[in-house]
Short mmCIF file of C-alpha atoms in Angstrom, two decimals:
data_model
loop_
_atom_site.label_atom_id
_atom_site.label_comp_id
_atom_site.label_asym_id
_atom_site.label_seq_id
_atom_site.Cartn_x
_atom_site.Cartn_y
_atom_site.Cartn_z
CA MET A 1 0.32 2.26 51.53
CA LYS A 2 -1.57 5.09 50.09
CA LYS A 3 0.95 5.79 47.43
CA LEU A 4 1.11 2.51 46.50
CA ILE A 5 -3.12 2.22 46.21
CA LEU A 6 -2.61 5.53 43.86
CA SER A 7 0.17 4.15 41.86
CA ILE A 8 -2.36 0.68 41.09
CA LEU A 9 -5.13 3.00 40.31
CA LEU A 10 -3.11 5.26 38.22
CA VAL A 11 -2.05 2.21 36.22
CA SER A 12 -5.36 0.79 36.16
CA CYS A 13 -6.83 3.92 34.55
CA SER A 14 -3.91 3.71 31.92
CA LEU A 15 -4.53 0.41 30.98
CA GLY A 16 -8.32 1.24 30.64
CA VAL A 17 -7.36 4.19 28.09
CA PHE A 18 -4.78 1.45 26.51
CA ALA A 19 -7.53 -1.01 25.89
CA GLN A 20 -9.92 1.68 24.45
CA ASP A 21 -6.95 2.80 22.01
CA ILE A 22 -6.39 -0.63 20.69
CA ASP A 23 -10.30 -1.47 20.15
CA TYR A 24 -10.59 1.91 18.07
CA ALA A 25 -7.77 0.91 15.94
CA ARG A 26 -9.41 -2.40 15.31
CA LYS A 27 -12.75 -0.80 14.47
CA VAL A 28 -11.07 1.42 12.08
CA VAL A 29 -8.63 -1.29 10.20
CA LYS A 30 -12.12 -3.43 9.92
CA THR A 31 -14.30 -0.62 8.50
CA LEU A 32 -11.60 0.47 6.11
CA ALA A 33 -10.74 -3.10 4.77
CA SER A 34 -14.33 -3.91 4.62
CA PRO A 35 -16.50 -4.99 1.28
CA ALA A 36 -18.27 -1.75 1.54
CA PHE A 37 -14.90 0.24 1.05
CA LYS A 38 -14.20 -1.48 -2.31
CA GLY A 39 -10.55 -2.15 -1.54
CA ARG A 40 -9.95 1.78 -1.27
CA GLY A 41 -9.67 2.00 -5.00
CA TYR A 42 -11.15 3.67 -7.86
CA ALA A 43 -13.69 1.05 -9.16
CA GLU A 44 -16.78 2.39 -7.52
CA LYS A 45 -15.35 4.85 -5.92
CA GLY A 46 -13.71 3.11 -2.96
CA ASP A 47 -11.41 6.01 -2.45
CA GLN A 48 -14.34 8.55 -2.01
CA ILE A 49 -15.97 6.15 0.49
CA ALA A 50 -12.60 5.91 2.43
CA SER A 51 -11.90 9.67 2.66
CA ALA A 52 -15.56 10.49 3.70
CA PHE A 53 -15.27 8.08 6.61
CA ILE A 54 -11.77 9.63 7.47
CA ALA A 55 -13.27 13.01 7.29
CA GLY A 56 -16.13 12.07 9.36
CA GLU A 57 -13.64 11.18 11.97
CA PHE A 58 -11.77 14.52 11.72
CA LYS A 59 -14.94 16.14 12.17
CA LYS A 60 -15.59 14.34 15.24
CA SER A 61 -12.48 15.14 16.57
CA GLY A 62 -12.99 19.05 15.99
CA LEU A 63 -10.00 19.18 13.58
CA LEU A 64 -9.87 22.40 11.60
CA PRO A 65 -10.14 22.36 7.51
CA LEU A 66 -7.23 23.52 5.78
CA ASN A 67 -8.91 24.12 2.71
CA GLY A 68 -11.38 26.60 3.14
CA ASN A 69 -14.34 24.85 4.98
CA SER A 70 -13.35 21.37 3.22
CA TYR A 71 -11.29 18.55 4.78
CA PHE A 72 -10.59 17.32 1.20
CA GLN A 73 -7.81 18.30 -1.62
CA ASP A 74 -8.83 17.25 -4.95
CA PHE A 75 -6.32 15.99 -7.81
CA ASP A 76 -6.16 14.06 -10.93
CA LEU A 77 -4.75 10.42 -11.91
CA SER A 78 -4.81 8.13 -14.50
CA VAL A 79 -5.88 4.62 -13.62
CA ASN A 80 -6.67 1.37 -15.20
CA THR A 81 -9.58 -0.24 -13.39
CA PHE A 82 -11.56 -3.67 -13.38
CA PRO A 83 -15.06 -2.76 -12.29
CA GLY A 84 -16.87 -5.66 -14.05
CA GLU A 85 -16.46 -9.55 -14.82
CA VAL A 86 -13.15 -11.06 -14.35
CA GLU A 87 -13.06 -14.47 -15.43
CA VAL A 88 -10.05 -17.03 -16.46
CA GLU A 89 -10.45 -20.63 -17.70
CA LEU A 90 -7.41 -22.74 -18.52
CA ASN A 91 -8.54 -26.01 -20.58
CA GLY A 92 -12.24 -25.14 -19.70
CA LYS A 93 -11.74 -25.11 -15.80
CA LYS A 94 -12.35 -22.03 -14.12
CA LEU A 95 -9.69 -20.49 -12.20
CA ARG A 96 -10.22 -18.45 -8.72
CA ALA A 97 -9.20 -14.69 -9.23
CA GLY A 98 -6.97 -13.61 -6.42
CA ALA A 99 -6.19 -16.88 -5.20
CA ASP A 100 -5.27 -18.92 -8.52
CA TYR A 101 -4.30 -15.90 -10.52
CA LEU A 102 -3.82 -12.08 -10.91
CA VAL A 103 -4.71 -9.87 -13.94
CA GLU A 104 -2.06 -7.58 -14.61
CA ALA A 105 -2.99 -3.91 -14.00
CA SER A 106 -2.08 -2.89 -16.92
CA SER A 107 -4.34 -5.16 -19.30
CA PRO A 108 -6.81 -4.28 -21.56
CA PRO A 109 -10.56 -5.82 -21.74
CA VAL A 110 -10.62 -9.17 -23.51
CA GLN A 111 -13.38 -11.71 -24.08
CA GLY A 112 -13.04 -15.24 -26.10
CA ARG A 113 -11.47 -18.66 -26.15
CA PHE A 114 -7.72 -18.61 -27.39
CA GLN A 115 -5.15 -21.19 -28.38
CA VAL A 116 -2.01 -21.55 -25.99
CA ILE A 117 1.50 -21.71 -26.97
CA THR A 118 3.86 -22.76 -23.93
CA VAL A 119 7.34 -22.02 -23.43
CA ASP A 120 10.14 -22.36 -20.86
CA ARG A 121 12.29 -19.37 -19.92
CA ALA A 122 15.41 -21.04 -21.73
CA LEU A 123 13.41 -20.15 -24.86
CA LEU A 124 13.77 -16.49 -24.32
CA ASN A 125 17.49 -16.38 -24.28
CA SER A 126 17.85 -14.53 -27.59
CA VAL A 127 16.21 -11.83 -29.39
CA GLU A 128 15.53 -14.19 -32.64
CA LYS A 129 13.71 -17.16 -30.50
CA VAL A 130 11.72 -14.24 -29.06
CA LEU A 131 10.87 -12.79 -32.34
CA ASP A 132 10.09 -16.49 -33.94
CA LEU A 133 7.77 -16.98 -30.53
CA VAL A 134 5.71 -14.09 -31.40
CA GLU A 135 5.13 -14.71 -35.07
CA LYS A 136 3.75 -17.96 -34.17
CA ALA A 137 1.47 -16.57 -31.72
CA LYS A 138 -0.26 -13.95 -33.75
CA ASP A 139 -3.51 -15.18 -32.79
CA ALA A 140 -2.60 -16.91 -29.41
CA PHE A 141 -1.51 -16.53 -26.02
CA ILE A 142 2.02 -17.44 -25.25
CA LEU A 143 2.19 -19.23 -21.93
CA LEU A 144 5.52 -18.90 -20.06
CA ASN A 145 6.15 -21.45 -17.79
CA ASP A 146 8.47 -19.20 -15.42
CA GLN A 147 8.74 -22.05 -12.24
CA ALA A 148 12.64 -22.75 -13.48
CA ASN A 149 15.16 -22.06 -11.00
CA PRO A 150 16.81 -18.68 -12.08
CA SER A 151 20.03 -19.43 -10.29
CA GLU A 152 20.80 -21.94 -12.86
CA GLU A 153 21.10 -19.17 -15.37
CA GLY A 154 24.09 -16.85 -15.72
CA PRO A 155 23.81 -13.48 -14.89
CA GLU A 156 23.68 -12.25 -18.64
CA GLU A 157 21.31 -14.83 -19.46
CA LYS A 158 19.26 -13.89 -16.93
CA LYS A 159 19.32 -10.21 -17.67
CA MET A 160 18.33 -11.53 -21.09
CA ILE A 161 15.22 -13.54 -20.09
CA SER A 162 14.20 -10.61 -17.71
CA GLN A 163 13.77 -8.27 -20.63
CA ALA A 164 12.31 -10.49 -22.85
CA ILE A 165 9.39 -11.24 -20.14
CA GLU A 166 9.40 -7.30 -20.11
CA ALA A 167 8.84 -6.96 -23.65
CA LEU A 168 6.46 -9.67 -23.90
CA LYS A 169 4.40 -7.79 -21.33
CA TYR A 170 4.44 -4.39 -22.51
CA ASP A 171 6.12 -4.04 -26.05
CA GLU A 172 3.35 -2.81 -28.53
CA ASN A 173 5.58 -3.45 -31.31
CA LEU A 174 4.98 -7.30 -30.49
CA LYS A 175 1.88 -8.51 -32.05
CA PHE A 176 0.14 -11.23 -30.71
CA LYS A 177 -2.93 -11.72 -28.67
CA GLY A 178 -1.74 -12.07 -24.70
CA LEU A 179 0.47 -13.32 -21.97
CA ILE A 180 0.02 -16.11 -19.54
CA VAL A 181 3.02 -16.41 -16.72
CA CYS A 182 2.77 -19.84 -14.74
CA THR A 183 4.97 -19.03 -11.45
CA SER A 184 5.53 -20.38 -8.22
CA ASP A 185 6.18 -17.07 -6.50
CA LYS A 186 3.33 -15.27 -4.28
CA LEU A 187 0.65 -13.53 -6.38
CA THR A 188 1.13 -9.98 -5.70
CA TRP A 189 -1.22 -7.17 -7.49
CA THR A 190 -0.75 -3.45 -8.12
CA THR A 191 -2.58 -0.53 -9.56
CA LEU A 192 -1.51 1.36 -12.62
CA SER A 193 -1.79 4.43 -14.51
CA PHE A 194 -1.83 3.06 -17.78
CA GLN A 195 -3.12 0.27 -20.12
CA THR A 196 -1.08 -1.77 -22.43
CA ILE A 197 -2.00 -3.69 -25.60
CA ARG A 198 -2.35 -7.21 -24.26
CA PRO A 199 -3.42 -8.99 -21.20
CA VAL A 200 -1.41 -10.51 -18.98
CA ILE A 201 -2.37 -13.27 -16.58
CA VAL A 202 0.16 -14.52 -13.98
CA VAL A 203 -0.95 -17.69 -12.38
CA ASN A 204 0.21 -19.62 -9.08
CA LYS A 205 -2.39 -23.00 -8.88
CA LYS A 206 -1.04 -25.64 -6.98
CA GLY A 207 -0.83 -29.04 -9.28
CA LEU A 208 -1.11 -27.15 -12.36
CA ASP A 209 0.86 -28.53 -15.23
CA PRO A 210 1.81 -25.72 -17.72
CA LYS A 211 2.52 -27.85 -20.29
CA SER A 212 -0.68 -29.25 -20.46
CA ILE A 213 -2.57 -25.90 -21.19
CA GLN A 214 -3.95 -25.89 -24.71
CA ASN A 215 -6.31 -23.20 -24.58
CA ILE A 216 -7.52 -20.21 -22.25
CA THR A 217 -11.02 -18.47 -22.17
CA LEU A 218 -11.34 -15.15 -20.96
CA ASN A 219 -13.88 -12.65 -19.95
CA ILE A 220 -12.13 -9.33 -18.84
CA ASP A 221 -13.55 -5.95 -18.47
CA SER A 222 -11.22 -3.06 -17.82
CA ARG A 223 -11.74 0.46 -18.27
CA PHE A 224 -8.74 2.80 -18.56
CA ILE A 225 -9.68 6.46 -16.77
CA PRO A 226 -7.34 9.11 -18.03
CA LYS A 227 -8.49 11.80 -15.54
CA TYR A 228 -10.09 10.44 -12.32
CA THR A 229 -10.61 12.91 -9.59
CA THR A 230 -9.48 11.75 -5.76
CA ARG A 231 -8.70 13.47 -2.83
CA ASN A 232 -6.44 13.91 0.00
CA VAL A 233 -7.83 14.75 3.64
CA VAL A 234 -6.47 17.42 5.45
CA GLY A 235 -6.97 18.45 9.03
CA MET A 236 -5.06 20.55 11.95
CA LEU A 237 -5.29 20.69 15.60
CA LYS A 238 -4.27 23.89 17.40
CA GLY A 239 -0.94 23.44 19.63
CA THR A 240 -0.98 24.77 23.25
CA SER A 241 2.42 26.69 22.78
CA GLY A 242 1.19 29.37 20.50
CA SER A 243 3.98 28.80 18.26
CA ASP A 244 3.30 28.52 14.44
CA SER A 245 5.79 25.63 13.95
CA THR A 246 4.21 22.39 13.03
CA LEU A 247 4.40 18.71 13.21
CA VAL A 248 2.80 16.28 10.43
CA ILE A 249 1.41 13.06 11.21
CA SER A 250 0.54 10.84 7.80
CA ALA A 251 -0.90 7.73 6.17
CA HIS A 252 -2.14 6.87 2.66
CA PHE A 253 -5.61 5.42 2.76
CA ASP A 254 -5.80 3.97 -0.41
CA HIS A 255 -5.09 0.40 -1.49
CA LEU A 256 -5.44 -1.34 -4.71
CA GLY A 257 -9.41 -1.61 -5.17
CA LEU A 258 -11.45 -4.37 -7.15
CA MET A 259 -10.17 -6.89 -9.76
CA GLY A 260 -13.62 -7.72 -11.01
CA ASN A 261 -16.79 -7.26 -9.19
CA LYS A 262 -16.43 -10.03 -6.95
CA VAL A 263 -12.89 -9.63 -5.82
CA TYR A 264 -11.47 -6.82 -3.78
CA PHE A 265 -8.16 -6.47 -2.06
CA PRO A 266 -8.83 -5.20 1.64
CA GLY A 267 -5.49 -3.55 2.66
CA ALA A 268 -5.90 -4.01 6.44
CA ASN A 269 -1.95 -3.93 6.86
CA ASP A 270 -1.49 -1.62 3.86
CA ASN A 271 -2.43 0.81 4.71
CA ALA A 272 -5.58 0.52 6.97
CA SER A 273 -3.39 -0.09 10.11
CA GLY A 274 -1.38 3.14 9.20
CA THR A 275 -4.43 4.99 8.65
CA ALA A 276 -5.79 3.83 12.32
CA MET A 277 -2.73 5.21 13.85
CA LEU A 278 -2.78 8.55 12.35
CA LEU A 279 -6.83 8.39 13.60
CA SER A 280 -5.56 7.03 16.86
CA PHE A 281 -3.58 10.47 17.42
CA VAL A 282 -6.55 12.68 16.12
CA LYS A 283 -8.67 11.18 18.65
CA GLU A 284 -5.91 11.41 21.40
CA TYR A 285 -4.91 14.76 20.76
CA ALA A 286 -8.35 16.24 20.87
CA ARG A 287 -8.62 14.73 24.07
CA GLN A 288 -5.07 16.20 25.22
CA PRO A 289 -4.17 18.87 22.69
CA PRO A 290 -0.51 18.89 21.42
CA LYS A 291 2.20 21.32 22.17
CA TYR A 292 2.86 22.29 18.51
CA ASN A 293 0.17 22.77 15.68
CA THR A 294 -0.43 19.00 14.49
CA VAL A 295 -1.57 18.62 10.60
CA PHE A 296 -3.02 15.20 9.86
CA LEU A 297 -2.39 14.01 6.16
CA ALA A 298 -4.31 11.33 4.96
CA PHE A 299 -3.24 10.53 1.31
CA SER A 300 -4.68 9.07 -1.84
CA GLY A 301 -2.94 7.92 -4.90
CA GLU A 302 0.18 6.56 -3.04
CA GLU A 303 -0.28 2.81 -4.53
CA ILE A 304 -0.08 4.49 -8.09
CA GLY A 305 2.83 6.39 -7.53
CA LEU A 306 2.92 8.57 -4.23
CA LEU A 307 0.57 10.96 -6.11
CA GLY A 308 -1.31 12.29 -3.33
CA SER A 309 1.96 13.50 -1.61
CA LYS A 310 2.95 14.82 -4.79
CA ALA A 311 -0.20 16.83 -5.27
CA PHE A 312 0.11 18.31 -1.65
CA VAL A 313 3.61 19.19 -1.74
CA GLU A 314 3.09 21.00 -5.15
CA HIS A 315 -0.08 22.76 -3.68
CA PRO A 316 0.49 22.86 0.38
CA LEU A 317 -2.06 23.60 2.38
CA THR A 318 0.32 24.57 5.46
CA ASP A 319 3.78 25.86 5.10
CA LEU A 320 6.27 23.62 4.31
CA LYS A 321 9.21 25.39 5.81
CA LYS A 322 7.39 25.26 9.06
CA ILE A 323 7.22 21.70 9.73
CA LYS A 324 9.75 20.91 12.33
CA PHE A 325 8.97 17.19 11.78
CA LEU A 326 6.99 14.63 9.73
CA VAL A 327 6.31 10.98 10.38
CA ASN A 328 4.32 8.72 7.89
CA PHE A 329 2.77 5.72 8.91
CA ASP A 330 2.67 2.65 6.46
CA LEU A 331 2.04 -0.96 7.47
CA ALA A 332 1.63 -0.30 11.08
CA GLY A 333 -0.26 -3.84 11.88
CA THR A 334 2.25 -6.08 13.48
CA GLY A 335 5.95 -5.51 14.84
CA GLU A 336 6.85 -8.78 16.52
CA GLU A 337 10.02 -7.90 15.14
CA GLY A 338 9.93 -4.10 15.83
CA ILE A 339 9.87 -1.17 13.34
CA LYS A 340 12.44 -0.03 10.74
CA VAL A 341 12.63 3.79 10.20
CA VAL A 342 13.39 5.30 6.89
CA ASN A 343 15.64 8.08 6.95
CA GLY A 344 16.84 7.06 10.21
CA SER A 345 20.62 7.71 9.24
CA ILE A 346 19.72 10.97 7.65
CA PHE A 347 17.99 12.46 10.67
CA LYS A 348 19.83 10.60 13.23
CA ALA A 349 19.63 12.57 16.19
CA GLN A 350 15.78 12.23 15.93
CA PHE A 351 16.61 8.28 15.24
CA ASP A 352 18.60 8.06 18.38
CA ARG A 353 16.02 10.14 20.78
CA LEU A 354 13.54 7.51 19.23
CA THR A 355 15.58 4.44 20.01
CA LYS A 356 16.50 5.94 23.68
CA LEU A 357 12.55 6.11 24.24
CA ASN A 358 11.87 2.86 23.42
CA GLN A 359 15.03 1.50 25.37
CA LEU A 360 13.55 3.25 28.48
CA ASP A 361 10.38 1.21 28.71
CA HIS A 362 11.11 -1.55 26.49
CA LEU A 363 7.92 -0.97 24.37
CA LEU A 364 9.20 -2.58 21.11
CA PRO A 365 11.41 -5.59 20.23
CA LYS A 366 13.69 -3.56 17.90
CA VAL A 367 14.13 -0.12 16.62
CA GLU A 368 16.22 -0.40 13.46
CA ILE A 369 17.59 2.21 11.12
CA ARG A 370 17.68 2.61 7.39
CA GLY A 371 18.75 5.21 4.97
CA ALA A 372 16.69 7.24 2.42
CA ALA A 373 14.51 5.41 0.18
CA CYS A 374 11.27 6.74 -1.91
CA ILE A 375 8.84 4.11 -1.02
CA SER A 376 6.19 5.82 0.57
CA ASP A 377 4.70 9.47 0.94
CA HIS A 378 7.26 10.59 3.07
CA CYS A 379 9.41 11.05 0.07
CA ARG A 380 7.66 13.89 -1.51
CA PHE A 381 8.48 15.93 1.49
CA TYR A 382 11.94 14.88 2.19
CA GLU A 383 12.55 16.03 -1.47
CA LYS A 384 11.24 19.39 -0.61
CA GLY A 385 13.47 19.63 2.73
CA VAL A 386 11.11 18.68 5.33
CA PRO A 387 12.82 16.33 8.15
CA SER A 388 10.88 13.21 7.80
CA PHE A 389 10.57 9.29 8.88
CA PHE A 390 8.43 6.86 7.31
CA ILE A 391 8.28 4.00 9.74
CA TYR A 392 6.85 0.48 9.23
CA THR A 393 6.52 -2.50 11.52
CA GLN A 394 8.14 -5.92 10.75
CA GLY A 395 7.32 -9.65 11.30
CA GLY A 396 3.92 -11.31 11.72
CA ILE A 397 1.88 -11.66 8.71
CA LYS A 398 3.15 -11.94 5.23
CA ALA A 399 0.16 -11.05 3.51
CA TYR A 400 1.11 -7.87 1.09
CA HIS A 401 -1.02 -6.45 -2.15
CA ASP A 402 -2.90 -9.64 -2.08
CA ILE A 403 -6.50 -10.79 -1.18
CA TYR A 404 -5.11 -12.09 2.36
CA ASP A 405 -4.32 -8.71 3.78
CA ARG A 406 -7.49 -8.88 5.65
CA PRO A 407 -8.61 -7.41 9.26
CA GLU A 408 -9.33 -10.68 10.77
CA THR A 409 -6.10 -11.92 10.58
CA LEU A 410 -3.95 -8.78 11.09
CA PRO A 411 -2.74 -9.12 14.73
CA LEU A 412 -1.80 -5.61 15.59
CA THR A 413 0.63 -7.21 18.06
CA GLU A 414 2.52 -4.09 19.10
CA PHE A 415 0.08 -1.41 17.68
CA SER A 416 -0.72 0.01 21.43
CA HIS A 417 3.29 0.05 22.37
CA TYR A 418 3.79 1.72 18.89
CA PHE A 419 1.48 4.30 19.68
CA GLN A 420 3.19 5.16 23.08
CA LEU A 421 6.33 5.04 21.47
CA MET A 422 5.33 7.92 18.96
CA GLN A 423 3.32 9.84 21.39
CA ARG A 424 6.59 10.20 23.57
CA PHE A 425 8.67 10.66 20.46
CA PHE A 426 5.98 13.53 19.26
CA ALA A 427 6.02 15.10 23.05
CA GLY A 428 9.95 15.52 22.82
CA PHE A 429 9.68 18.61 20.25
#
């Protein structure tokens, strides 16, 4: 009877910590994805606000700074930003930024009212037709009705049309005012390190007839910054073993920032959730120190080309050769369909151990394997010979690189089980 009571008490205590961890994670996601953090981009210094918050959490938990007395590692990047007004009207009717349209991230500033010339995809199936179209649209916007079903096109025609669309967007030798792309695809934004010659507006508005559009009115303030200083956040907790071997836990904190002064991209799942996982380990290991030295890397510049991790491996603040393993957390906010492990097939022994740990206590629905893919910050380390995983959750909400990736709709369904699994995985080194 005493053993049973003790067991129940232990479970109760465990559940108390369990609930506390998920509450902390939710608080971190809500904070990072709030309007005050400006989408954690490079307009209005959203990246600086976010990095300062993370450094504050590092300091609370007693992490050692690795860059002298600073948790920060500065580096420079180029970026096109949209800090001011972003307004679009079609036929005099105002569209909703982020919901009805996106301004392509490479677009220059533009103001004014312009004629619209509408074409369908089929008209772009030859160089001659494209050049003739551009000639007619010297002072106008071309509106591409891209809602047609590409499956009706043959492989060569599809390739030609895709190349034509890329040329209309980016080829500076083609002289016309701008491009509107009407699509039925989900509106997905990005951030880019360059500015092109013409604005591109991508529109997906229910009930809009592209052929009815005669004019477009624009007020778009974009500013290209050739040298913007941002920063990674780096700290370490010493292990109990006395070994100089190191484990690394990483996540990028940057997101897409602002598209105008009224619309921001919250980035709750991408990647406030991964940052919350990193900070949850900071908090846990401060309470119960790990066996090995553990370095925590919160990267800026991921969305614009894995630039924060690139800066770190080029100027490392810890010996890369002493890293036993790195795990990079990105998109950690769902999990209804389990997790996928990039580099799982490369480091098969570690992947097999992870799957066995999951099977032992049935923590996550699935642990799926994937090969090498240079799609997140682990890649820069893997290229330098560092054993590494990039893990992301699957299932749940589909919001991604849009205005709907918000904390209030991010379920964190399997976050606690995911944390427990990775805690056991790290303990096995």
